[in-house]
Amino acid sequence: TESDAVASTKYLQSKDSKRTDLFGIAKGKNIVLISMESTQDFVINQKVNGKEVTPFLNDLVKNSFYFSQIYDQTAQGKTSDAEFMVDTGLYPLASGSVFVRRPENTFYSLPHILKENKDYYAATFHGNVRTFWNRDIMYDSLGYDKYFSKRDYQVTDDNSINYGLKDIPFFQQSVEYLEEIPEPYYAKFLTLTNHFPFLLEEEDTFIDEADTEEEVVNRYVTTVRYLDESIKKFFQTLKDKGMYEDTVFVLHGDHYGISEKYEDGLNELIGEEENMANYMKHQQVPLIIHVPGQEGETITTQGGEIDIRPTLLHLLGIKSENSFSFGHNLFTRDMDHPVIFRDGSFVAKDYLYKDNICYDKNDGIMVNMQKCEPYMETVRHELELSDNIIFGDLLRFVVE
Ligand code: GP9
Ligand code: MN
């Protein structure tokens, strides 16, 4: 009911009211958000056979806010879960994807907030068919004005692989659409080439495969390197066309690429031993927010994908304390507030909890459960509240 809705959304208010001197530094700018398929944080500044896997991103992080401790909080909905968290600040569901299960709910999403604030136009760009993950329906509920999908691109055998259009032609062909949409805009780009099983043609290979025991890991570095090249070219095109200066760029990995099954190969690649601390660290995805002209800074505050929206809103100078989200502004986030995963595991300041075991976060050694207990109520409460909001479609009562 309506009173349940009001009561349950109370928890989501009155936080994140702290301001920093970064509040509003990107006010009114266009927003280009790139959801980087399967990109894990370990690739940043990682070399394979003496060569950087992400030379462009490595340069970019030097001149950006680089959040180096952001966790993948997605569940079965993969890319769609990442999109859901960024746009709504709610948790994904324990099974299936919200995009598929609750596409007709009322949401209070990033396009809505931006529209209210400064009449932003919201568009999303993706080279796959529009029905994938039910996006054609869900994007309406999330408030997008326009969805450029496979049917809007020239897709041929030559310029596609695996799931579809390769990232370089994808960005190239997207620019003409980006030039046409009204400003200010929020433009979301979903890349595709760096997707399992990480297939690439010779002509698109900019780095040799790695040589671990796991072929998947070996190929992964080549498709990440290709993604890096596609983003480099995209930035260059935007600069050439004068579309760079007045834009804030948000780049983030959507979720892991190398699943638990291939963890040995990843440890071999980066020379790490197998333990729970390292495993959880490998669940981190890069988050890079680039404001042209702004000095770079690496921020080691812990957080998750759910925190991207309030962080961006802070830079845009838009208050986010009444936006019904579980996210925290990463510029002020409390290190001891747990980063919560959909299966009930979490990472707190010094401890992590996974599969009913409590570990020291830094060395991965098991510790007494009492160390993890103080966080459990928060974790349980947030996941339950988020589920209630989604399954009860509660925001319809509180969003005008
Ligand atoms: C497909 C793309 C990949 O359109 O979003 O989906 P994923 O398997 O990563 O969820
Ligand atoms: Mn994905």
PDB file of C-alpha atoms in Angstrom, residues 97-368:
ATOM      1  CA  SER A  97      16.798  -9.924 -14.433  1.00  0.00           C
ATOM      2  CA  VAL A  98      14.605  -6.997 -13.368  1.00  0.00           C
ATOM      3  CA  PHE A  99      14.593  -6.001 -17.035  1.00  0.00           C
ATOM      4  CA  VAL A 100      12.744  -9.212 -17.832  1.00  0.00           C
ATOM      5  CA  ARG A 101      10.718  -9.690 -14.673  1.00  0.00           C
ATOM      6  CA  ARG A 102       9.499  -6.168 -13.835  1.00  0.00           C
ATOM      7  CA  PRO A 103       9.843  -4.023 -16.949  1.00  0.00           C
ATOM      8  CA  GLU A 104       6.599  -2.161 -16.439  1.00  0.00           C
ATOM      9  CA  ASN A 105       7.264  -0.903 -12.908  1.00  0.00           C
ATOM     10  CA  THR A 106       7.511   2.755 -12.076  1.00  0.00           C
ATOM     11  CA  PHE A 107      11.175   3.677 -11.590  1.00  0.00           C
ATOM     12  CA  TYR A 108      12.886   6.878 -10.611  1.00  0.00           C
ATOM     13  CA  SER A 109      15.877   6.543 -12.843  1.00  0.00           C
ATOM     14  CA  LEU A 110      18.804   8.629 -13.980  1.00  0.00           C
ATOM     15  CA  PRO A 111      17.003   9.795 -17.169  1.00  0.00           C
ATOM     16  CA  HIS A 112      14.064  10.954 -15.009  1.00  0.00           C
ATOM     17  CA  ILE A 113      16.286  12.834 -12.572  1.00  0.00           C
ATOM     18  CA  LEU A 114      18.237  14.487 -15.372  1.00  0.00           C
ATOM     19  CA  LYS A 115      15.092  15.414 -17.240  1.00  0.00           C
ATOM     20  CA  GLU A 116      13.632  17.028 -14.149  1.00  0.00           C
ATOM     21  CA  ASN A 117      16.810  18.877 -13.408  1.00  0.00           C
ATOM     22  CA  LYS A 118      17.850  20.293 -16.731  1.00  0.00           C
ATOM     23  CA  ASP A 119      15.690  18.720 -19.428  1.00  0.00           C
ATOM     24  CA  TYR A 120      18.399  16.269 -20.435  1.00  0.00           C
ATOM     25  CA  TYR A 121      17.722  14.027 -23.418  1.00  0.00           C
ATOM     26  CA  ALA A 122      18.486  10.353 -22.715  1.00  0.00           C
ATOM     27  CA  ALA A 123      19.626   7.936 -25.396  1.00  0.00           C
ATOM     28  CA  THR A 124      21.127   4.490 -25.301  1.00  0.00           C
ATOM     29  CA  PHE A 125      23.333   2.856 -27.933  1.00  0.00           C
ATOM     30  CA  HIS A 126      23.939  -0.854 -28.422  1.00  0.00           C
ATOM     31  CA  GLY A 127      24.821  -3.048 -31.399  1.00  0.00           C
ATOM     32  CA  ASN A 128      22.688  -6.030 -30.451  1.00  0.00           C
ATOM     33  CA  VAL A 129      19.003  -6.684 -31.255  1.00  0.00           C
ATOM     34  CA  ARG A 130      16.692  -4.398 -29.285  1.00  0.00           C
ATOM     35  CA  THR A 131      14.750  -7.172 -27.556  1.00  0.00           C
ATOM     36  CA  PHE A 132      17.841  -8.625 -25.871  1.00  0.00           C
ATOM     37  CA  TRP A 133      17.345  -8.410 -22.089  1.00  0.00           C
ATOM     38  CA  ASN A 134      13.913  -6.929 -22.857  1.00  0.00           C
ATOM     39  CA  ARG A 135      15.608  -3.579 -23.352  1.00  0.00           C
ATOM     40  CA  ASP A 136      13.041  -2.346 -25.867  1.00  0.00           C
ATOM     41  CA  ILE A 137      10.405  -2.372 -23.120  1.00  0.00           C
ATOM     42  CA  MET A 138      12.504  -1.596 -20.060  1.00  0.00           C
ATOM     43  CA  TYR A 139      14.162   1.480 -21.578  1.00  0.00           C
ATOM     44  CA  ASP A 140      10.739   3.137 -21.792  1.00  0.00           C
ATOM     45  CA  SER A 141      10.187   2.576 -18.082  1.00  0.00           C
ATOM     46  CA  LEU A 142      13.656   3.916 -17.334  1.00  0.00           C
ATOM     47  CA  GLY A 143      12.798   7.109 -19.192  1.00  0.00           C
ATOM     48  CA  TYR A 144      14.982   6.859 -22.275  1.00  0.00           C
ATOM     49  CA  ASP A 145      13.915   8.998 -25.190  1.00  0.00           C
ATOM     50  CA  LYS A 146      15.686   6.933 -27.818  1.00  0.00           C
ATOM     51  CA  TYR A 147      17.262   3.494 -28.192  1.00  0.00           C
ATOM     52  CA  PHE A 148      19.718   3.064 -31.062  1.00  0.00           C
ATOM     53  CA  SER A 149      20.039  -0.697 -31.540  1.00  0.00           C
ATOM     54  CA  LYS A 150      21.199  -3.128 -34.226  1.00  0.00           C
ATOM     55  CA  ARG A 151      18.556  -1.971 -36.702  1.00  0.00           C
ATOM     56  CA  ASP A 152      20.046   1.542 -36.656  1.00  0.00           C
ATOM     57  CA  TYR A 153      23.549   0.355 -37.555  1.00  0.00           C
ATOM     58  CA  GLN A 154      25.098  -1.105 -40.664  1.00  0.00           C
ATOM     59  CA  VAL A 155      25.919  -4.583 -39.493  1.00  0.00           C
ATOM     60  CA  THR A 156      27.610  -6.987 -41.881  1.00  0.00           C
ATOM     61  CA  ASP A 157      29.493 -10.267 -41.546  1.00  0.00           C
ATOM     62  CA  ASP A 158      32.673  -8.295 -41.930  1.00  0.00           C
ATOM     63  CA  ASN A 159      32.084  -5.820 -39.112  1.00  0.00           C
ATOM     64  CA  SER A 160      30.603  -8.226 -36.570  1.00  0.00           C
ATOM     65  CA  ILE A 161      31.768 -11.054 -34.360  1.00  0.00           C
ATOM     66  CA  ASN A 162      30.318 -13.057 -31.488  1.00  0.00           C
ATOM     67  CA  TYR A 163      27.224 -11.115 -30.270  1.00  0.00           C
ATOM     68  CA  GLY A 164      27.260  -8.624 -33.124  1.00  0.00           C
ATOM     69  CA  LEU A 165      28.695  -5.327 -34.272  1.00  0.00           C
ATOM     70  CA  LYS A 166      32.337  -4.868 -33.274  1.00  0.00           C
ATOM     71  CA  ASP A 167      33.101  -1.999 -30.914  1.00  0.00           C
ATOM     72  CA  ILE A 168      35.193   0.107 -33.337  1.00  0.00           C
ATOM     73  CA  PRO A 169      32.461   0.386 -36.023  1.00  0.00           C
ATOM     74  CA  PHE A 170      29.870   0.612 -33.242  1.00  0.00           C
ATOM     75  CA  PHE A 171      31.381   3.810 -31.855  1.00  0.00           C
ATOM     76  CA  GLN A 172      32.161   5.133 -35.339  1.00  0.00           C
ATOM     77  CA  GLN A 173      28.572   4.740 -36.500  1.00  0.00           C
ATOM     78  CA  SER A 174      27.174   6.030 -33.200  1.00  0.00           C
ATOM     79  CA  VAL A 175      28.811   9.436 -33.497  1.00  0.00           C
ATOM     80  CA  GLU A 176      26.499  10.651 -36.268  1.00  0.00           C
ATOM     81  CA  TYR A 177      23.496   9.870 -34.056  1.00  0.00           C
ATOM     82  CA  LEU A 178      25.127  11.535 -31.078  1.00  0.00           C
ATOM     83  CA  GLU A 179      25.616  14.665 -33.174  1.00  0.00           C
ATOM     84  CA  GLU A 180      21.896  14.768 -33.912  1.00  0.00           C
ATOM     85  CA  ILE A 181      20.326  14.361 -30.492  1.00  0.00           C
ATOM     86  CA  PRO A 182      19.401  17.431 -28.412  1.00  0.00           C
ATOM     87  CA  GLU A 183      21.775  18.755 -25.745  1.00  0.00           C
ATOM     88  CA  PRO A 184      22.367  18.370 -22.926  1.00  0.00           C
ATOM     89  CA  TYR A 185      22.245  14.603 -23.318  1.00  0.00           C
ATOM     90  CA  TYR A 186      22.855  11.491 -21.299  1.00  0.00           C
ATOM     91  CA  ALA A 187      24.159   8.954 -23.793  1.00  0.00           C
ATOM     92  CA  LYS A 188      24.794   5.415 -22.696  1.00  0.00           C
ATOM     93  CA  PHE A 189      26.961   3.111 -24.817  1.00  0.00           C
ATOM     94  CA  LEU A 190      27.041  -0.641 -24.236  1.00  0.00           C
ATOM     95  CA  THR A 191      30.040  -2.349 -25.810  1.00  0.00           C
ATOM     96  CA  LEU A 192      29.909  -5.926 -27.007  1.00  0.00           C
ATOM     97  CA  THR A 193      33.140  -7.359 -28.392  1.00  0.00           C
ATOM     98  CA  ASN A 194      34.768  -8.197 -25.065  1.00  0.00           C
ATOM     99  CA  HIS A 195      32.185 -10.845 -24.294  1.00  0.00           C
ATOM    100  CA  PHE A 196      32.782 -14.473 -23.443  1.00  0.00           C
ATOM    101  CA  PRO A 197      34.208 -16.508 -25.208  1.00  0.00           C
ATOM    102  CA  PHE A 198      36.341 -13.501 -26.262  1.00  0.00           C
ATOM    103  CA  LEU A 199      36.586 -14.056 -30.024  1.00  0.00           C
ATOM    104  CA  LEU A 200      38.614 -11.744 -32.214  1.00  0.00           C
ATOM    105  CA  GLU A 201      39.853 -11.653 -35.789  1.00  0.00           C
ATOM    106  CA  GLU A 202      43.507 -11.266 -36.693  1.00  0.00           C
ATOM    107  CA  GLU A 203      42.942  -7.765 -38.143  1.00  0.00           C
ATOM    108  CA  ASP A 204      41.570  -6.544 -34.774  1.00  0.00           C
ATOM    109  CA  THR A 205      44.366  -7.967 -32.661  1.00  0.00           C
ATOM    110  CA  PHE A 206      46.583  -5.324 -31.042  1.00  0.00           C
ATOM    111  CA  ILE A 207      48.256  -7.545 -28.447  1.00  0.00           C
ATOM    112  CA  ASP A 208      49.346 -11.197 -28.443  1.00  0.00           C
ATOM    113  CA  GLU A 209      47.352 -13.707 -26.487  1.00  0.00           C
ATOM    114  CA  ALA A 210      48.640 -14.485 -23.019  1.00  0.00           C
ATOM    115  CA  ASP A 211      50.127 -17.899 -22.369  1.00  0.00           C
ATOM    116  CA  THR A 212      48.465 -19.287 -19.280  1.00  0.00           C
ATOM    117  CA  GLU A 213      46.867 -22.726 -18.951  1.00  0.00           C
ATOM    118  CA  GLU A 214      43.458 -21.197 -19.669  1.00  0.00           C
ATOM    119  CA  GLU A 215      42.650 -20.306 -23.268  1.00  0.00           C
ATOM    120  CA  VAL A 216      39.781 -18.105 -22.091  1.00  0.00           C
ATOM    121  CA  VAL A 217      42.166 -15.939 -20.069  1.00  0.00           C
ATOM    122  CA  ASN A 218      44.645 -15.851 -22.951  1.00  0.00           C
ATOM    123  CA  ARG A 219      42.022 -14.572 -25.372  1.00  0.00           C
ATOM    124  CA  TYR A 220      40.499 -12.166 -22.824  1.00  0.00           C
ATOM    125  CA  VAL A 221      43.496  -9.848 -22.914  1.00  0.00           C
ATOM    126  CA  THR A 222      43.166  -9.494 -26.694  1.00  0.00           C
ATOM    127  CA  THR A 223      39.500  -8.511 -26.631  1.00  0.00           C
ATOM    128  CA  VAL A 224      40.065  -6.093 -23.732  1.00  0.00           C
ATOM    129  CA  ARG A 225      42.895  -4.560 -25.741  1.00  0.00           C
ATOM    130  CA  TYR A 226      40.508  -4.196 -28.712  1.00  0.00           C
ATOM    131  CA  LEU A 227      37.916  -2.508 -26.496  1.00  0.00           C
ATOM    132  CA  ASP A 228      40.588  -0.080 -25.286  1.00  0.00           C
ATOM    133  CA  GLU A 229      41.416   0.790 -28.909  1.00  0.00           C
ATOM    134  CA  SER A 230      37.752   1.373 -29.739  1.00  0.00           C
ATOM    135  CA  ILE A 231      37.375   3.826 -26.854  1.00  0.00           C
ATOM    136  CA  LYS A 232      40.567   5.617 -27.833  1.00  0.00           C
ATOM    137  CA  LYS A 233      39.221   6.120 -31.356  1.00  0.00           C
ATOM    138  CA  PHE A 234      35.852   7.255 -30.008  1.00  0.00           C
ATOM    139  CA  PHE A 235      37.461   9.904 -27.789  1.00  0.00           C
ATOM    140  CA  GLN A 236      39.584  11.084 -30.698  1.00  0.00           C
ATOM    141  CA  THR A 237      36.519  11.446 -32.934  1.00  0.00           C
ATOM    142  CA  LEU A 238      34.674  13.413 -30.255  1.00  0.00           C
ATOM    143  CA  LYS A 239      37.695  15.697 -29.862  1.00  0.00           C
ATOM    144  CA  ASP A 240      37.928  16.214 -33.634  1.00  0.00           C
ATOM    145  CA  LYS A 241      34.265  17.140 -33.766  1.00  0.00           C
ATOM    146  CA  GLY A 242      34.399  19.494 -30.781  1.00  0.00           C
ATOM    147  CA  MET A 243      32.165  17.228 -28.729  1.00  0.00           C
ATOM    148  CA  TYR A 244      34.674  16.404 -26.002  1.00  0.00           C
ATOM    149  CA  GLU A 245      35.130  19.534 -23.884  1.00  0.00           C
ATOM    150  CA  ASP A 246      31.558  19.922 -22.754  1.00  0.00           C
ATOM    151  CA  THR A 247      31.069  16.311 -21.732  1.00  0.00           C
ATOM    152  CA  VAL A 248      31.575  14.297 -18.589  1.00  0.00           C
ATOM    153  CA  PHE A 249      32.622  10.716 -19.310  1.00  0.00           C
ATOM    154  CA  VAL A 250      31.742   7.781 -17.101  1.00  0.00           C
ATOM    155  CA  LEU A 251      33.377   4.459 -17.950  1.00  0.00           C
ATOM    156  CA  HIS A 252      32.798   1.337 -15.940  1.00  0.00           C
ATOM    157  CA  GLY A 253      33.100  -2.426 -16.268  1.00  0.00           C
ATOM    158  CA  ASP A 254      29.700  -4.127 -16.177  1.00  0.00           C
ATOM    159  CA  HIS A 255      30.774  -7.398 -14.524  1.00  0.00           C
ATOM    160  CA  TYR A 256      33.517 -10.012 -14.521  1.00  0.00           C
ATOM    161  CA  GLY A 257      34.734 -11.553 -17.734  1.00  0.00           C
ATOM    162  CA  ILE A 258      36.749 -14.362 -16.225  1.00  0.00           C
ATOM    163  CA  SER A 259      34.407 -16.515 -14.175  1.00  0.00           C
ATOM    164  CA  GLU A 260      35.366 -18.499 -11.099  1.00  0.00           C
ATOM    165  CA  LYS A 261      35.991 -21.518 -13.306  1.00  0.00           C
ATOM    166  CA  TYR A 262      39.028 -19.821 -14.878  1.00  0.00           C
ATOM    167  CA  GLU A 263      40.333 -18.210 -11.697  1.00  0.00           C
ATOM    168  CA  ASP A 264      43.530 -20.329 -11.809  1.00  0.00           C
ATOM    169  CA  GLY A 265      44.380 -18.886 -15.200  1.00  0.00           C
ATOM    170  CA  LEU A 266      43.831 -15.361 -13.911  1.00  0.00           C
ATOM    171  CA  ASN A 267      46.061 -15.980 -10.884  1.00  0.00           C
ATOM    172  CA  GLU A 268      48.706 -17.342 -13.239  1.00  0.00           C
ATOM    173  CA  LEU A 269      48.402 -14.292 -15.513  1.00  0.00           C
ATOM    174  CA  ILE A 270      48.888 -11.749 -12.756  1.00  0.00           C
ATOM    175  CA  GLY A 271      51.067 -13.832 -10.449  1.00  0.00           C
ATOM    176  CA  GLU A 272      48.786 -14.063  -7.472  1.00  0.00           C
ATOM    177  CA  GLU A 273      48.089 -16.900  -5.098  1.00  0.00           C
ATOM    178  CA  GLU A 274      44.651 -18.352  -4.729  1.00  0.00           C
ATOM    179  CA  ASN A 275      42.850 -17.051  -1.658  1.00  0.00           C
ATOM    180  CA  MET A 276      39.542 -15.391  -0.827  1.00  0.00           C
ATOM    181  CA  ALA A 277      41.030 -11.897  -0.530  1.00  0.00           C
ATOM    182  CA  ASN A 278      42.418 -12.098  -4.062  1.00  0.00           C
ATOM    183  CA  TYR A 279      39.270 -13.699  -5.408  1.00  0.00           C
ATOM    184  CA  MET A 280      37.139 -10.842  -4.103  1.00  0.00           C
ATOM    185  CA  LYS A 281      39.604  -8.272  -5.377  1.00  0.00           C
ATOM    186  CA  HIS A 282      39.192  -9.795  -8.825  1.00  0.00           C
ATOM    187  CA  GLN A 283      35.481  -8.969  -8.615  1.00  0.00           C
ATOM    188  CA  GLN A 284      36.359  -5.294  -8.895  1.00  0.00           C
ATOM    189  CA  VAL A 285      35.467  -3.399 -12.054  1.00  0.00           C
ATOM    190  CA  PRO A 286      37.052  -0.127 -13.132  1.00  0.00           C
ATOM    191  CA  LEU A 287      35.156   3.113 -12.647  1.00  0.00           C
ATOM    192  CA  ILE A 288      36.599   6.133 -14.389  1.00  0.00           C
ATOM    193  CA  ILE A 289      34.921   9.537 -14.368  1.00  0.00           C
ATOM    194  CA  HIS A 290      36.608  11.972 -16.688  1.00  0.00           C
ATOM    195  CA  VAL A 291      35.816  15.660 -16.584  1.00  0.00           C
ATOM    196  CA  PRO A 292      37.914  17.426 -19.248  1.00  0.00           C
ATOM    197  CA  GLY A 293      40.313  19.878 -17.668  1.00  0.00           C
ATOM    198  CA  GLN A 294      39.947  18.406 -14.203  1.00  0.00           C
ATOM    199  CA  GLU A 295      43.055  17.034 -12.498  1.00  0.00           C
ATOM    200  CA  GLY A 296      43.199  13.275 -12.019  1.00  0.00           C
ATOM    201  CA  GLU A 297      42.909  11.491  -8.711  1.00  0.00           C
ATOM    202  CA  THR A 298      42.814   7.841  -7.691  1.00  0.00           C
ATOM    203  CA  ILE A 299      40.154   7.216  -5.093  1.00  0.00           C
ATOM    204  CA  THR A 300      40.443   4.037  -3.073  1.00  0.00           C
ATOM    205  CA  THR A 301      37.106   4.305  -1.297  1.00  0.00           C
ATOM    206  CA  GLN A 302      35.250   1.009  -1.520  1.00  0.00           C
ATOM    207  CA  GLY A 303      31.961   0.895  -3.300  1.00  0.00           C
ATOM    208  CA  GLY A 304      29.884  -0.842  -5.893  1.00  0.00           C
ATOM    209  CA  GLU A 305      28.052  -0.176  -9.122  1.00  0.00           C
ATOM    210  CA  ILE A 306      25.094   1.023  -7.114  1.00  0.00           C
ATOM    211  CA  ASP A 307      27.196   4.024  -6.063  1.00  0.00           C
ATOM    212  CA  ILE A 308      27.879   5.286  -9.581  1.00  0.00           C
ATOM    213  CA  ARG A 309      24.704   7.347  -9.914  1.00  0.00           C
ATOM    214  CA  PRO A 310      24.994   9.479  -6.740  1.00  0.00           C
ATOM    215  CA  THR A 311      28.683  10.048  -7.506  1.00  0.00           C
ATOM    216  CA  LEU A 312      27.879  11.336 -10.976  1.00  0.00           C
ATOM    217  CA  LEU A 313      24.993  13.435  -9.660  1.00  0.00           C
ATOM    218  CA  HIS A 314      27.363  15.040  -7.150  1.00  0.00           C
ATOM    219  CA  LEU A 315      29.648  16.185  -9.962  1.00  0.00           C
ATOM    220  CA  LEU A 316      26.634  17.445 -11.896  1.00  0.00           C
ATOM    221  CA  GLY A 317      25.560  19.436  -8.860  1.00  0.00           C
ATOM    222  CA  ILE A 318      22.306  17.531  -8.455  1.00  0.00           C
ATOM    223  CA  LYS A 319      21.185  16.572  -4.964  1.00  0.00           C
ATOM    224  CA  SER A 320      20.516  12.873  -4.634  1.00  0.00           C
ATOM    225  CA  GLU A 321      19.297  12.357  -1.083  1.00  0.00           C
ATOM    226  CA  ASN A 322      15.665  11.987  -2.121  1.00  0.00           C
ATOM    227  CA  SER A 323      16.166   9.782  -5.109  1.00  0.00           C
ATOM    228  CA  PHE A 324      15.161   6.407  -3.612  1.00  0.00           C
ATOM    229  CA  SER A 325      18.509   4.765  -4.156  1.00  0.00           C
ATOM    230  CA  PHE A 326      20.775   2.504  -2.117  1.00  0.00           C
ATOM    231  CA  GLY A 327      23.852   4.155  -3.579  1.00  0.00           C
ATOM    232  CA  HIS A 328      26.307   6.418  -1.811  1.00  0.00           C
ATOM    233  CA  ASN A 329      28.335   9.245  -3.226  1.00  0.00           C
ATOM    234  CA  LEU A 330      31.833   7.749  -3.539  1.00  0.00           C
ATOM    235  CA  PHE A 331      33.461  11.083  -2.712  1.00  0.00           C
ATOM    236  CA  THR A 332      32.018  10.850   0.803  1.00  0.00           C
ATOM    237  CA  ARG A 333      31.151   7.166   1.230  1.00  0.00           C
ATOM    238  CA  ASP A 334      31.796   5.631   4.649  1.00  0.00           C
ATOM    239  CA  MET A 335      34.409   2.848   4.288  1.00  0.00           C
ATOM    240  CA  ASP A 336      32.614   0.802   6.897  1.00  0.00           C
ATOM    241  CA  HIS A 337      29.292   0.692   5.108  1.00  0.00           C
ATOM    242  CA  PRO A 338      29.330  -2.769   3.496  1.00  0.00           C
ATOM    243  CA  VAL A 339      29.412  -3.261  -0.256  1.00  0.00           C
ATOM    244  CA  ILE A 340      26.526  -5.676  -0.635  1.00  0.00           C
ATOM    245  CA  PHE A 341      26.251  -8.517  -3.114  1.00  0.00           C
ATOM    246  CA  ARG A 342      23.056 -10.077  -4.221  1.00  0.00           C
ATOM    247  CA  ASP A 343      23.762 -13.448  -2.605  1.00  0.00           C
ATOM    248  CA  GLY A 344      24.132 -11.838   0.824  1.00  0.00           C
ATOM    249  CA  SER A 345      27.909 -11.747   0.792  1.00  0.00           C
ATOM    250  CA  PHE A 346      29.575  -8.406   1.416  1.00  0.00           C
ATOM    251  CA  VAL A 347      32.838  -6.536   1.735  1.00  0.00           C
ATOM    252  CA  ALA A 348      33.307  -4.175   4.679  1.00  0.00           C
ATOM    253  CA  LYS A 349      36.306  -2.108   5.737  1.00  0.00           C
ATOM    254  CA  ASP A 350      38.455  -4.936   7.092  1.00  0.00           C
ATOM    255  CA  TYR A 351      36.379  -8.067   6.617  1.00  0.00           C
ATOM    256  CA  LEU A 352      34.546  -9.887   3.925  1.00  0.00           C
ATOM    257  CA  TYR A 353      31.755 -12.390   4.142  1.00  0.00           C
ATOM    258  CA  LYS A 354      31.174 -15.089   1.568  1.00  0.00           C
ATOM    259  CA  ASP A 355      29.282 -18.406   1.648  1.00  0.00           C
ATOM    260  CA  ASN A 356      28.721 -18.165   5.408  1.00  0.00           C
ATOM    261  CA  ILE A 357      32.364 -17.611   6.223  1.00  0.00           C
ATOM    262  CA  CYS A 358      33.982 -14.434   7.536  1.00  0.00           C
ATOM    263  CA  TYR A 359      37.458 -13.530   6.251  1.00  0.00           C
ATOM    264  CA  ASP A 360      40.065 -10.904   6.852  1.00  0.00           C
ATOM    265  CA  LYS A 361      39.732  -8.760   3.751  1.00  0.00           C
ATOM    266  CA  ASN A 362      43.440  -8.199   3.325  1.00  0.00           C
ATOM    267  CA  ASP A 363      44.932 -11.673   3.607  1.00  0.00           C
ATOM    268  CA  GLY A 364      41.874 -13.862   3.016  1.00  0.00           C
ATOM    269  CA  ILE A 365      42.331 -15.768   6.267  1.00  0.00           C
ATOM    270  CA  MET A 366      39.182 -17.010   8.015  1.00  0.00           C
ATOM    271  CA  VAL A 367      38.256 -15.127  11.141  1.00  0.00           C
ATOM    272  CA  ASN A 368      35.639 -15.439  13.851  1.00  0.00           C
TER     273      ASN A 368
END
